[in-house]
mmCIF file of C-alpha atoms in Angstrom:
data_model
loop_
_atom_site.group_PDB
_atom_site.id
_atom_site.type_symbol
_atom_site.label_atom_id
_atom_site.label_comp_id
_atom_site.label_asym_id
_atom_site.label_seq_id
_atom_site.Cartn_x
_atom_site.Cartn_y
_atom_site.Cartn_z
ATOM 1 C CA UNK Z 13 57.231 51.499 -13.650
ATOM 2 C CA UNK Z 14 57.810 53.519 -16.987
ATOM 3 C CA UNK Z 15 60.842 53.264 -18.804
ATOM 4 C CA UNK Z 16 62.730 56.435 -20.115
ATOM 5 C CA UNK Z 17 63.145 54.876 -23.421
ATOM 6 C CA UNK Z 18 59.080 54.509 -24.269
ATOM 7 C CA UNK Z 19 57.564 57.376 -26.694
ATOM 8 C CA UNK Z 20 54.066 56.789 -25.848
ATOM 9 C CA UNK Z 21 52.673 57.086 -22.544
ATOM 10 C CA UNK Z 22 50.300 54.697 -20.679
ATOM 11 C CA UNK Z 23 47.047 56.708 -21.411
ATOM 12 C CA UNK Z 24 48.058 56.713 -25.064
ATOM 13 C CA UNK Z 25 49.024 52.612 -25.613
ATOM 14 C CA UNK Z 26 46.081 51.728 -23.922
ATOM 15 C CA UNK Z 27 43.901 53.797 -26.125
ATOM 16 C CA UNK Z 28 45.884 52.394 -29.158
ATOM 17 C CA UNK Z 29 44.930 48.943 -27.444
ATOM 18 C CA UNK Z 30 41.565 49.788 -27.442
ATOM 19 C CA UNK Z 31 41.642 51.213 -31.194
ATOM 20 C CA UNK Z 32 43.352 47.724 -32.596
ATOM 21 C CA UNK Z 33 40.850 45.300 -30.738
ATOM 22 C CA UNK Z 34 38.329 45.235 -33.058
ATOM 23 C CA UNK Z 35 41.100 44.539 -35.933
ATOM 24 C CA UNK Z 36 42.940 41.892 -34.010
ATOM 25 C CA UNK Z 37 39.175 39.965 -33.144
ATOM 26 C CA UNK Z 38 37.585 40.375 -36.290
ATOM 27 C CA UNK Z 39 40.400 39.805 -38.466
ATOM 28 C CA UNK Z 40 39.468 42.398 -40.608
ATOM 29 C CA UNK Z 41 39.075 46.341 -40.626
ATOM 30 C CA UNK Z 42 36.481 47.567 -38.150
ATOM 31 C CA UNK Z 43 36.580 51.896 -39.163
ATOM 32 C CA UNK Z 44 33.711 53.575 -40.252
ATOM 33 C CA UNK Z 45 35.986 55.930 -42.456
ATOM 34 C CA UNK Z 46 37.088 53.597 -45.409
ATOM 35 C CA UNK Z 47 40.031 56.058 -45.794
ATOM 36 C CA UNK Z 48 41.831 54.963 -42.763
ATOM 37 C CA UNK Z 49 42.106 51.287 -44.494
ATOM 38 C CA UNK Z 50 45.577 50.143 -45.666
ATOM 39 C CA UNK Z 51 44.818 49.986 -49.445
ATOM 40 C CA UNK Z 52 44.460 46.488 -50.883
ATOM 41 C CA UNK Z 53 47.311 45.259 -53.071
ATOM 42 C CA UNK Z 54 46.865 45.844 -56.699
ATOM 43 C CA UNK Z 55 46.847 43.761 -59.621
ATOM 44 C CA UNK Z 56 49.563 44.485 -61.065
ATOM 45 C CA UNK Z 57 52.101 44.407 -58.149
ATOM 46 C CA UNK Z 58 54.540 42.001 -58.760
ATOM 47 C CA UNK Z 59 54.541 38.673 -56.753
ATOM 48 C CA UNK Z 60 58.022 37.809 -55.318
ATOM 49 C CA UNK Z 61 58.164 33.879 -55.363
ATOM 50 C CA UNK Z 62 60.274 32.125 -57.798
ATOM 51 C CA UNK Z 63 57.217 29.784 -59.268
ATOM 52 C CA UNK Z 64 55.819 28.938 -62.681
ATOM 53 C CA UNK Z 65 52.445 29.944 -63.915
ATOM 54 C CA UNK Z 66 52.775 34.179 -65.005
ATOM 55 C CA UNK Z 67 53.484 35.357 -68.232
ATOM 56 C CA UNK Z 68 57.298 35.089 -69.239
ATOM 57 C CA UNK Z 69 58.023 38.651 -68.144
ATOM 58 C CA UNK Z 70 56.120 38.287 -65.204
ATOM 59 C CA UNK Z 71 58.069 35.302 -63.954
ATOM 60 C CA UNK Z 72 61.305 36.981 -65.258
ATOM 61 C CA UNK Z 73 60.880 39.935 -63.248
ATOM 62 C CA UNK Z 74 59.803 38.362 -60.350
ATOM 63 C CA UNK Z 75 63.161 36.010 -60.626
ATOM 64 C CA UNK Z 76 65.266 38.915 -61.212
ATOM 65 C CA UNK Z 77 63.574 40.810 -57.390
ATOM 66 C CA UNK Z 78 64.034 37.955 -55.811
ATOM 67 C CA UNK Z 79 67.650 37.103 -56.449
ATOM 68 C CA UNK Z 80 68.283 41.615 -56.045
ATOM 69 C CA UNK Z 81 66.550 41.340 -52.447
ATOM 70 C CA UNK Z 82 68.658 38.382 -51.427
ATOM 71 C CA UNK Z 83 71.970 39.077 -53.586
ATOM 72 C CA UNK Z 84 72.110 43.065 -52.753
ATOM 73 C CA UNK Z 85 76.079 43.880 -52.174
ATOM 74 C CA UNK Z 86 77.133 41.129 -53.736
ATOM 75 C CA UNK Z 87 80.513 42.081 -55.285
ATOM 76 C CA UNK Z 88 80.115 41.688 -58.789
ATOM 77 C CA UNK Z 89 81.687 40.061 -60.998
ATOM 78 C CA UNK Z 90 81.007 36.717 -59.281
ATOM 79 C CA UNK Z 91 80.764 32.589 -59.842
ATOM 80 C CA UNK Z 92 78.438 30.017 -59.025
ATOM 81 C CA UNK Z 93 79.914 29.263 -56.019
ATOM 82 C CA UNK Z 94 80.149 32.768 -54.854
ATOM 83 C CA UNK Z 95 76.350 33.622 -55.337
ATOM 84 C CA UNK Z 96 75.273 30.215 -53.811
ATOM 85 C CA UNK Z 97 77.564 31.003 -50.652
ATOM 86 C CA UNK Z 98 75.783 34.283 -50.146
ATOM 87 C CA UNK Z 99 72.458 32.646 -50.623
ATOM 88 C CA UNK Z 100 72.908 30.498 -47.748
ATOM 89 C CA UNK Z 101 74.550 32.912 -45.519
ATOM 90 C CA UNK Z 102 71.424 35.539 -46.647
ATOM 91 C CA UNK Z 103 68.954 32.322 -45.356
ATOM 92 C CA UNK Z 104 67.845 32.851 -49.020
ATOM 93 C CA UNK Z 105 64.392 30.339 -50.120
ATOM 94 C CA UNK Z 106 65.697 26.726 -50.890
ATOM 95 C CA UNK Z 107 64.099 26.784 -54.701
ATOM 96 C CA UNK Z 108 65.757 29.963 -55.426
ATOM 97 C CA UNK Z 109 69.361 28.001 -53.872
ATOM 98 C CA UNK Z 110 67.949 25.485 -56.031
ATOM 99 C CA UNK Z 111 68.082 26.963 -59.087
ATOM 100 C CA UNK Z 112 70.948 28.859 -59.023
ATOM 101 C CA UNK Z 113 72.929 25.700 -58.189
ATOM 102 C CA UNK Z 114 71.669 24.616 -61.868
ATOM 103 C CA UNK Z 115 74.162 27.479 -63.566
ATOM 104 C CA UNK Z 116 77.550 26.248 -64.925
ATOM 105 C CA UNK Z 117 80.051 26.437 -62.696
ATOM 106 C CA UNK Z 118 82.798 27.838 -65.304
ATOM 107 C CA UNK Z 119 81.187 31.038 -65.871
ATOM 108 C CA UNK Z 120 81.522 34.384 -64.695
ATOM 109 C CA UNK Z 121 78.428 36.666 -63.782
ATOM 110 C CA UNK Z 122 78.954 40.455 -63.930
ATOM 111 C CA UNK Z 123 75.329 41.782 -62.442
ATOM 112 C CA UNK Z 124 72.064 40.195 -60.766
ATOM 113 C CA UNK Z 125 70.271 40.665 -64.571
ATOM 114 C CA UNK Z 126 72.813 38.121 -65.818
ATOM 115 C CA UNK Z 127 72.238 35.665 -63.135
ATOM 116 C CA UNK Z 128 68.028 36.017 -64.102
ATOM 117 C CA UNK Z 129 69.087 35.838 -67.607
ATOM 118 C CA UNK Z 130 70.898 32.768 -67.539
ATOM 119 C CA UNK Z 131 67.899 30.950 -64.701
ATOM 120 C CA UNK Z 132 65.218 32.722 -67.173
ATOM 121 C CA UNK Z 133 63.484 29.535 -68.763
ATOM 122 C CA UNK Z 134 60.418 30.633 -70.102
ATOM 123 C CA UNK Z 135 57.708 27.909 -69.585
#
């Protein structure tokens, strides 16, 4: 029985079956055509794990991501208490919960760049 709802027909998933095998056995692209390949990830694409071991900026910016992706409409201006509340309620890593429950409880934060700032310890 097909549902009304589906976009592809039978004939067409089972050839996309059929297309994906390969790729799901091997574990890696099976195409002739190189072009069809995702592209690899480059060098220079930043990493988003809050970890030692970049370059200062690198580890700054990759701080500052991760708090934007899990801290995105936040209302600003906000406290400790405030940005570790929507941390946990975003399911939000437990080092990154970690460090932010290191910041001083007194003090005001007016953007996500002043919460990286005031984590930022260069290594």
């Amino acid at each position: 029985m097909q549902r009304g709802s589906d976009r592809l027909s039978r004939h067409h998933d089972d050839e996309m079956k059929h297309q994906l095998q390969g790729l799901l056995r091997s574990g890696h692209p099976t195409r002739a055509e190189e072009w069809h390949d995702p592209e690899p990830l480059a060098d220079d694409d930043p990493e988003l794990v809050v970890s030692g071991g970049r370059a200062p900026s690198d580890a700054f910016e990759a701080l500052r991501l991760e708090l934007a992706r899990h801290l995105a409409r936040t209302p600003f201006p906000a406290h400790r208490g405030d940005l570790l509340r929507v941390l946990r309620e975003r399911h939000a890593p437990d080092p990154l919960t970690e460090r932010v429950e290191e910041l001083p409880g007194d003090r005001t934060y007016r953007s996500v760049q002043d919460v990286a700032k005031a984590l930022h310890r260069p290594r």
